[in-house]
Coordinates of C-alpha atoms and ligand atoms in Angstrom, one line a residue:
X26 CA 109.0 -77.8 -88.6
X27 CA 110.5 -75.6 -91.3
X28 CA 112.8 -78.3 -92.5
X29 CA 110.1 -80.9 -92.6
X30 CA 108.2 -78.7 -95.1
X31 CA 111.2 -78.2 -97.3
X32 CA 111.2 -78.2 -101.1
X33 CA 111.7 -82.0 -101.3
X34 CA 108.0 -82.3 -100.7
X35 CA 106.8 -80.0 -103.6
X36 CA 105.8 -83.1 -105.5
X37 CA 103.3 -84.1 -102.8
X38 CA 100.4 -85.7 -104.9
X39 CA 97.7 -83.2 -105.5
X40 CA 95.1 -85.9 -105.1
X41 CA 96.2 -86.8 -101.6
X42 CA 96.3 -83.1 -100.8
X43 CA 92.6 -82.8 -101.8
X44 CA 91.7 -85.9 -99.8
X45 CA 93.4 -84.4 -96.7
X46 CA 91.5 -81.2 -97.2
X47 CA 88.2 -83.1 -96.9
X48 CA 89.1 -84.5 -93.4
X49 CA 87.5 -82.7 -90.5
X50 CA 89.8 -80.0 -89.3
X51 CA 91.2 -80.2 -85.8
X52 CA 89.7 -77.7 -83.5
X53 CA 92.7 -76.2 -81.7
X54 CA 90.6 -73.3 -80.4
X55 CA 88.1 -75.6 -78.7
X56 CA 90.8 -77.8 -77.2
X57 CA 92.6 -74.7 -75.9
X58 CA 89.3 -73.3 -74.5
X59 CA 88.9 -76.5 -72.3
X60 CA 92.5 -76.6 -71.3
X61 CA 92.8 -73.0 -70.3
X62 CA 89.3 -72.5 -68.8
X63 CA 89.3 -70.7 -65.5
X64 CA 85.6 -71.6 -65.1
X65 CA 84.8 -68.2 -63.8
X66 CA 81.4 -68.0 -62.2
X67 CA 80.4 -64.7 -60.7
X68 CA 78.6 -64.7 -57.4
X69 CA 76.1 -61.9 -56.8
X70 CA 76.8 -60.8 -53.2
X71 CA 74.4 -57.8 -53.3
X72 CA 72.1 -56.5 -56.0
X73 CA 74.3 -55.7 -59.0
X74 CA 77.5 -56.6 -57.1
X75 CA 79.4 -59.6 -58.4
X76 CA 82.5 -61.4 -57.3
X77 CA 84.8 -64.0 -58.8
X78 CA 86.5 -65.7 -55.8
X79 CA 89.9 -67.1 -56.5
X80 CA 91.6 -70.1 -54.8
X81 CA 93.5 -69.6 -51.6
X82 CA 96.7 -70.9 -53.1
X83 CA 100.0 -69.7 -54.6
X84 CA 100.5 -69.2 -58.4
X85 CA 100.9 -72.6 -60.1
X86 CA 100.4 -74.2 -63.5
X87 CA 97.4 -76.0 -62.1
X88 CA 95.5 -72.8 -61.2
X89 CA 96.8 -70.6 -63.9
X90 CA 97.2 -67.8 -61.4
X91 CA 93.5 -67.8 -60.4
X92 CA 94.2 -67.0 -56.8
X93 CA 92.7 -63.6 -56.6
X94 CA 89.3 -62.0 -56.1
X95 CA 88.0 -59.8 -58.9
X96 CA 84.5 -58.3 -59.3
X97 CA 82.2 -56.0 -61.1
X98 CA 79.3 -53.7 -60.2
X99 CA 76.4 -53.2 -62.6
X100 CA 74.8 -49.7 -62.5
X101 CA 71.9 -48.3 -64.4
X102 CA 74.0 -47.2 -67.4
X103 CA 77.4 -49.1 -67.1
X104 CA 79.6 -51.6 -65.4
X105 CA 82.5 -51.0 -63.1
X106 CA 85.2 -53.7 -63.1
X107 CA 87.5 -54.1 -60.0
X108 CA 90.7 -55.9 -61.0
X109 CA 91.2 -58.0 -64.1
X110 CA 93.1 -61.1 -62.9
X111 CA 96.4 -62.7 -63.7
X112 CA 96.4 -63.1 -67.5
X113 CA 94.9 -62.1 -70.9
X114 CA 92.9 -65.3 -70.8
X115 CA 91.5 -64.5 -67.4
X116 CA 90.5 -61.0 -68.5
X117 CA 88.8 -62.3 -71.6
X118 CA 86.9 -65.0 -69.7
X119 CA 85.9 -62.5 -67.0
X120 CA 84.5 -60.1 -69.7
X121 CA 82.6 -63.0 -71.3
X122 CA 81.1 -63.9 -67.8
X123 CA 80.2 -60.2 -67.4
X124 CA 78.5 -60.3 -70.8
X125 CA 76.3 -63.2 -69.6
X126 CA 75.1 -61.0 -66.8
X127 CA 74.6 -57.6 -68.6
X128 CA 74.9 -56.1 -72.0
X129 CA 75.8 -52.7 -70.5
X130 CA 79.2 -51.2 -71.4
X131 CA 82.2 -51.4 -69.1
X132 CA 82.7 -47.7 -68.2
X133 CA 85.5 -48.1 -65.6
X134 CA 88.1 -50.8 -65.1
X135 CA 90.1 -50.4 -61.9
X136 CA 93.4 -52.0 -60.8
X137 CA 93.4 -51.9 -57.0
X138 CA 97.3 -52.0 -56.9
X139 CA 100.3 -52.9 -59.1
X140 CA 100.5 -56.7 -58.3
X141 CA 100.3 -58.9 -61.4
X142 CA 97.3 -61.0 -60.4
X143 CA 95.3 -57.7 -60.2
X144 CA 96.1 -56.1 -63.6
X145 CA 97.4 -58.7 -66.2
X146 CA 93.9 -59.2 -67.5
X147 CA 93.7 -55.5 -68.6
X148 CA 94.2 -56.4 -72.3
X149 CA 90.6 -57.7 -72.4
X150 CA 89.0 -54.4 -71.4
X151 CA 88.6 -51.2 -73.3
X152 CA 91.8 -49.2 -72.9
X153 CA 90.1 -45.9 -72.2
X154 CA 88.3 -47.4 -69.2
X155 CA 91.5 -48.6 -67.4
X156 CA 92.2 -46.5 -64.3
X157 CA 94.3 -46.7 -61.1
X158 CA 95.7 -44.5 -58.4
X159 CA 98.7 -42.6 -59.9
X160 CA 101.3 -44.5 -57.9
X161 CA 99.8 -47.8 -59.2
X162 CA 99.9 -46.5 -62.8
X163 CA 103.6 -45.8 -62.3
X164 CA 104.2 -49.2 -60.7
X165 CA 102.6 -51.1 -63.5
X166 CA 104.4 -49.0 -66.1
X167 CA 107.8 -49.7 -64.3
X168 CA 107.5 -53.3 -63.1
X169 CA 104.6 -54.7 -65.0
X170 CA 106.5 -56.6 -67.7
X171 CA 108.9 -58.1 -65.1
X172 CA 105.9 -59.3 -63.1
X173 CA 104.4 -60.7 -66.3
X174 CA 107.5 -62.7 -67.0
X175 CA 107.7 -63.9 -63.5
X176 CA 104.1 -65.1 -63.4
X177 CA 104.7 -66.9 -66.7
X178 CA 107.4 -68.9 -64.9
X179 CA 105.0 -69.7 -62.1
X180 CA 101.7 -70.3 -63.9
X181 CA 103.0 -71.5 -67.3
X182 CA 101.1 -71.5 -70.6
X183 CA 97.9 -70.0 -69.1
X184 CA 99.9 -66.7 -69.5
X185 CA 100.4 -67.0 -73.3
X186 CA 99.8 -63.8 -75.1
X187 CA 99.6 -61.7 -71.9
X188 CA 101.0 -58.3 -72.1
X189 CA 101.3 -55.5 -69.5
X190 CA 98.8 -52.7 -70.3
X191 CA 99.1 -49.9 -67.9
X192 CA 96.0 -47.8 -67.0
X193 CA 96.0 -44.4 -68.5
X194 CA 93.3 -42.8 -66.3
X195 CA 94.4 -41.5 -62.9
X196 CA 92.0 -42.0 -60.1
X197 CA 91.5 -39.6 -57.3
X198 CA 89.9 -40.2 -53.9
X199 CA 86.3 -39.1 -53.4
X200 CA 82.6 -40.0 -53.9
X201 CA 81.0 -39.9 -57.4
X202 CA 78.4 -41.5 -59.6
X203 CA 79.8 -43.9 -62.2
X204 CA 77.7 -46.0 -64.5
X205 CA 74.7 -44.8 -62.4
X206 CA 76.2 -46.2 -59.2
X207 CA 77.1 -44.2 -56.1
X208 CA 80.7 -45.2 -55.4
X209 CA 83.5 -43.8 -53.3
X210 CA 87.2 -44.2 -53.8
X211 CA 89.5 -44.4 -50.8
X212 CA 93.2 -44.0 -51.5
X213 CA 95.3 -45.9 -48.9
X214 CA 98.7 -47.7 -48.9
X215 CA 100.8 -50.2 -47.0
X216 CA 100.4 -53.4 -48.9
X217 CA 102.0 -51.5 -51.8
X218 CA 102.7 -47.8 -52.3
X219 CA 99.1 -47.3 -53.4
X220 CA 96.2 -49.4 -52.4
X221 CA 92.8 -48.6 -53.8
X222 CA 89.6 -49.3 -51.8
X223 CA 86.1 -48.9 -53.3
X224 CA 82.9 -48.4 -51.4
X225 CA 79.6 -49.2 -53.2
X226 CA 77.2 -47.1 -51.1
X227 CA 73.9 -48.7 -52.2
X228 CA 75.0 -52.2 -51.0
X229 CA 77.5 -51.3 -48.3
X230 CA 80.1 -53.4 -50.1
X231 CA 83.8 -52.5 -49.6
X232 CA 86.3 -53.9 -52.2
X233 CA 89.4 -53.8 -50.0
X234 CA 92.0 -55.1 -52.5
X235 CA 95.0 -56.7 -50.9
X236 CA 94.8 -54.6 -47.7
X237 CA 92.5 -57.4 -46.6
X238 CA 93.4 -61.1 -46.6
X239 CA 90.8 -63.6 -45.3
X240 CA 91.9 -67.0 -44.0
X241 CA 95.0 -66.6 -46.2
X242 CA 98.4 -65.4 -45.1
X243 CA 99.1 -61.8 -46.3
X244 CA 101.9 -61.3 -48.9
X245 CA 104.5 -58.6 -48.2
X246 CA 106.9 -58.0 -51.2
X247 CA 106.2 -54.3 -51.3
X248 CA 104.7 -53.8 -47.8
X249 CA 105.1 -51.0 -45.4
X250 CA 103.7 -52.7 -42.3
X251 CA 103.1 -49.4 -40.3
X252 CA 101.2 -47.9 -43.2
X253 CA 99.3 -51.1 -43.8
X254 CA 98.2 -51.3 -40.1
X255 CA 97.1 -47.6 -40.3
X256 CA 95.1 -48.5 -43.5
X257 CA 93.4 -51.3 -41.7
X258 CA 92.3 -48.9 -38.9
X259 CA 90.7 -46.7 -41.6
X260 CA 89.1 -49.8 -43.3
X261 CA 87.4 -50.6 -40.0
X262 CA 85.7 -47.2 -40.0
X263 CA 84.2 -47.4 -43.4
X264 CA 80.4 -47.8 -43.8
X265 CA 80.6 -51.5 -44.7
X266 CA 78.0 -54.3 -44.5
X267 CA 80.4 -56.7 -46.3
X268 CA 84.0 -56.8 -47.4
X269 CA 85.6 -58.3 -50.5
X270 CA 89.2 -59.1 -49.6
X271 CA 91.9 -59.4 -52.3
X272 CA 92.3 -63.0 -51.4
X273 CA 89.9 -65.3 -49.4
X274 CA 86.2 -65.4 -49.0
X275 CA 83.8 -62.4 -49.0
X276 CA 82.7 -61.7 -45.4
X277 CA 80.2 -59.8 -43.4
X278 CA 82.3 -60.2 -40.4
X279 CA 84.9 -57.4 -39.4
X280 CA 86.9 -60.3 -37.9
X281 CA 88.8 -60.5 -41.2
X282 CA 90.2 -57.0 -40.6
X283 CA 91.3 -58.1 -37.1
X284 CA 92.8 -61.3 -38.5
X285 CA 94.9 -59.4 -41.1
X286 CA 95.9 -56.9 -38.4
X287 CA 96.9 -59.6 -35.9
X288 CA 99.0 -61.4 -38.5
X289 CA 100.8 -58.3 -39.6
X290 CA 101.5 -57.1 -36.1
X291 CA 103.0 -60.6 -35.3
X292 CA 105.1 -60.3 -38.5
X293 CA 106.3 -56.8 -37.5
X294 CA 107.1 -57.9 -33.9
X295 CA 108.8 -61.1 -35.0
X296 CA 111.2 -59.2 -37.4
X297 CA 111.9 -56.5 -34.7
X298 CA 112.6 -59.0 -31.9
X299 CA 114.6 -61.3 -34.1
X300 CA 116.8 -58.4 -35.2
X301 CA 117.2 -57.1 -31.6
X302 CA 118.3 -60.5 -30.3
X303 CA 120.8 -60.9 -33.2
X304 CA 119.2 -63.9 -35.0
X305 CA 120.4 -64.5 -38.5
X306 CA 118.2 -65.2 -41.6
X307 CA 118.4 -69.0 -41.2
X308 CA 117.2 -68.8 -37.6
X309 CA 114.5 -66.4 -38.6
X310 CA 113.3 -68.8 -41.3
X311 CA 113.1 -71.7 -38.8
X312 CA 110.9 -69.9 -36.3
X313 CA 107.6 -71.6 -35.6
X314 CA 104.3 -70.1 -36.7
X315 CA 102.0 -69.5 -33.7
X316 CA 99.0 -71.9 -33.5
X317 CA 96.5 -69.1 -34.2
X318 CA 97.9 -68.5 -37.7
X319 CA 98.4 -72.1 -38.7
X320 CA 94.9 -72.2 -40.3
X321 CA 95.8 -69.4 -42.7
X322 CA 96.3 -70.8 -46.2
X323 CA 99.9 -70.6 -47.5
X324 CA 101.2 -69.3 -44.1
X325 CA 104.5 -71.3 -44.0
X326 CA 105.5 -70.1 -47.4
X327 CA 104.4 -66.5 -46.9
X328 CA 106.1 -66.3 -43.5
X329 CA 109.4 -67.3 -45.1
X330 CA 108.9 -64.8 -48.0
X331 CA 108.2 -62.1 -45.4
X332 CA 111.4 -62.8 -43.6
X333 CA 113.3 -62.4 -46.9
X334 CA 111.3 -59.2 -47.7
X335 CA 111.4 -57.6 -44.3
X336 CA 114.1 -58.9 -42.1
X337 CA 117.0 -57.1 -43.7
X338 CA 115.3 -53.7 -43.0
X339 CA 114.6 -54.8 -39.4
X340 CA 118.3 -55.6 -39.0
X341 CA 119.2 -52.3 -40.5
X342 CA 117.0 -50.5 -38.1
X343 CA 118.6 -52.1 -35.1
X344 CA 122.1 -51.2 -36.4
X345 CA 121.0 -47.6 -36.9
X346 CA 119.6 -47.4 -33.4
X347 CA 122.9 -48.8 -32.0
X348 CA 124.9 -46.2 -34.0
X349 CA 122.7 -43.4 -32.8
X350 CA 123.5 -44.2 -29.2
Ligands
ZN406 ZN1 98.9 -57.8 -53.9

């Protein structure tokens, strides 16, 4: 491009240049807007509680990373945002969609955990409102840019201009009024080292983040399964009339908690039994998925990933047990 515009062309006729200037200008912004439009349409699941439901898929150039649920809660004086999606564009489009619902300011923008589909839209929101549990802040600070690059490889040009912005405000557990809304923060872990759960008391809505997957196989790259199962126990005791999972449809049925628990218990048992009977990685990868999990979206792929994430530690545990004897 630089060479094509070299000095050989300085004699470009002025008249032609003027004629070209009169042609209608192309509209790159408009073309880009259609090409990279996530078509975010919030669903109001309770008065003032809105959710953007992502696809039950893996990251791809076709979906631009829109595989995650995000949401916002409109109070009497401000808006609480829960997760900001996988890219700068997603965050911007999310904020535009919020603006079509309410003119109230965003007062709190929460990242439920440090996975890229939950925080890479942060750029679009006021920096001072960005908040997360301290361990999540550290995770985004430490791994955020690597996650960003990885997501760029998986989702492509949708990610253009996306930068990691780590939340500066630490969140602590407890009940408080934010934006005129009675909310409670529950600090758990297991899917990652810090998993945020939000209760909106007026509506009985629980935003469970990725502790809860619904009809979609759970992802485990940073999982501690024992902690995760304990977190699910806690989730089941919360005063909920409906749950917003990190991935999959919103539900009023606690069966989603049982489904995630059942799947994780099976993963844990499969890793342990495989290690105890001396299977190798290839044999583990080839193990069949039980019929009751075959309806979960992405289960084949997630199971194989989980073997890679979790089997080495299961083997290690068996070795240590043998040495201890
Ligand atoms: Zn996650």
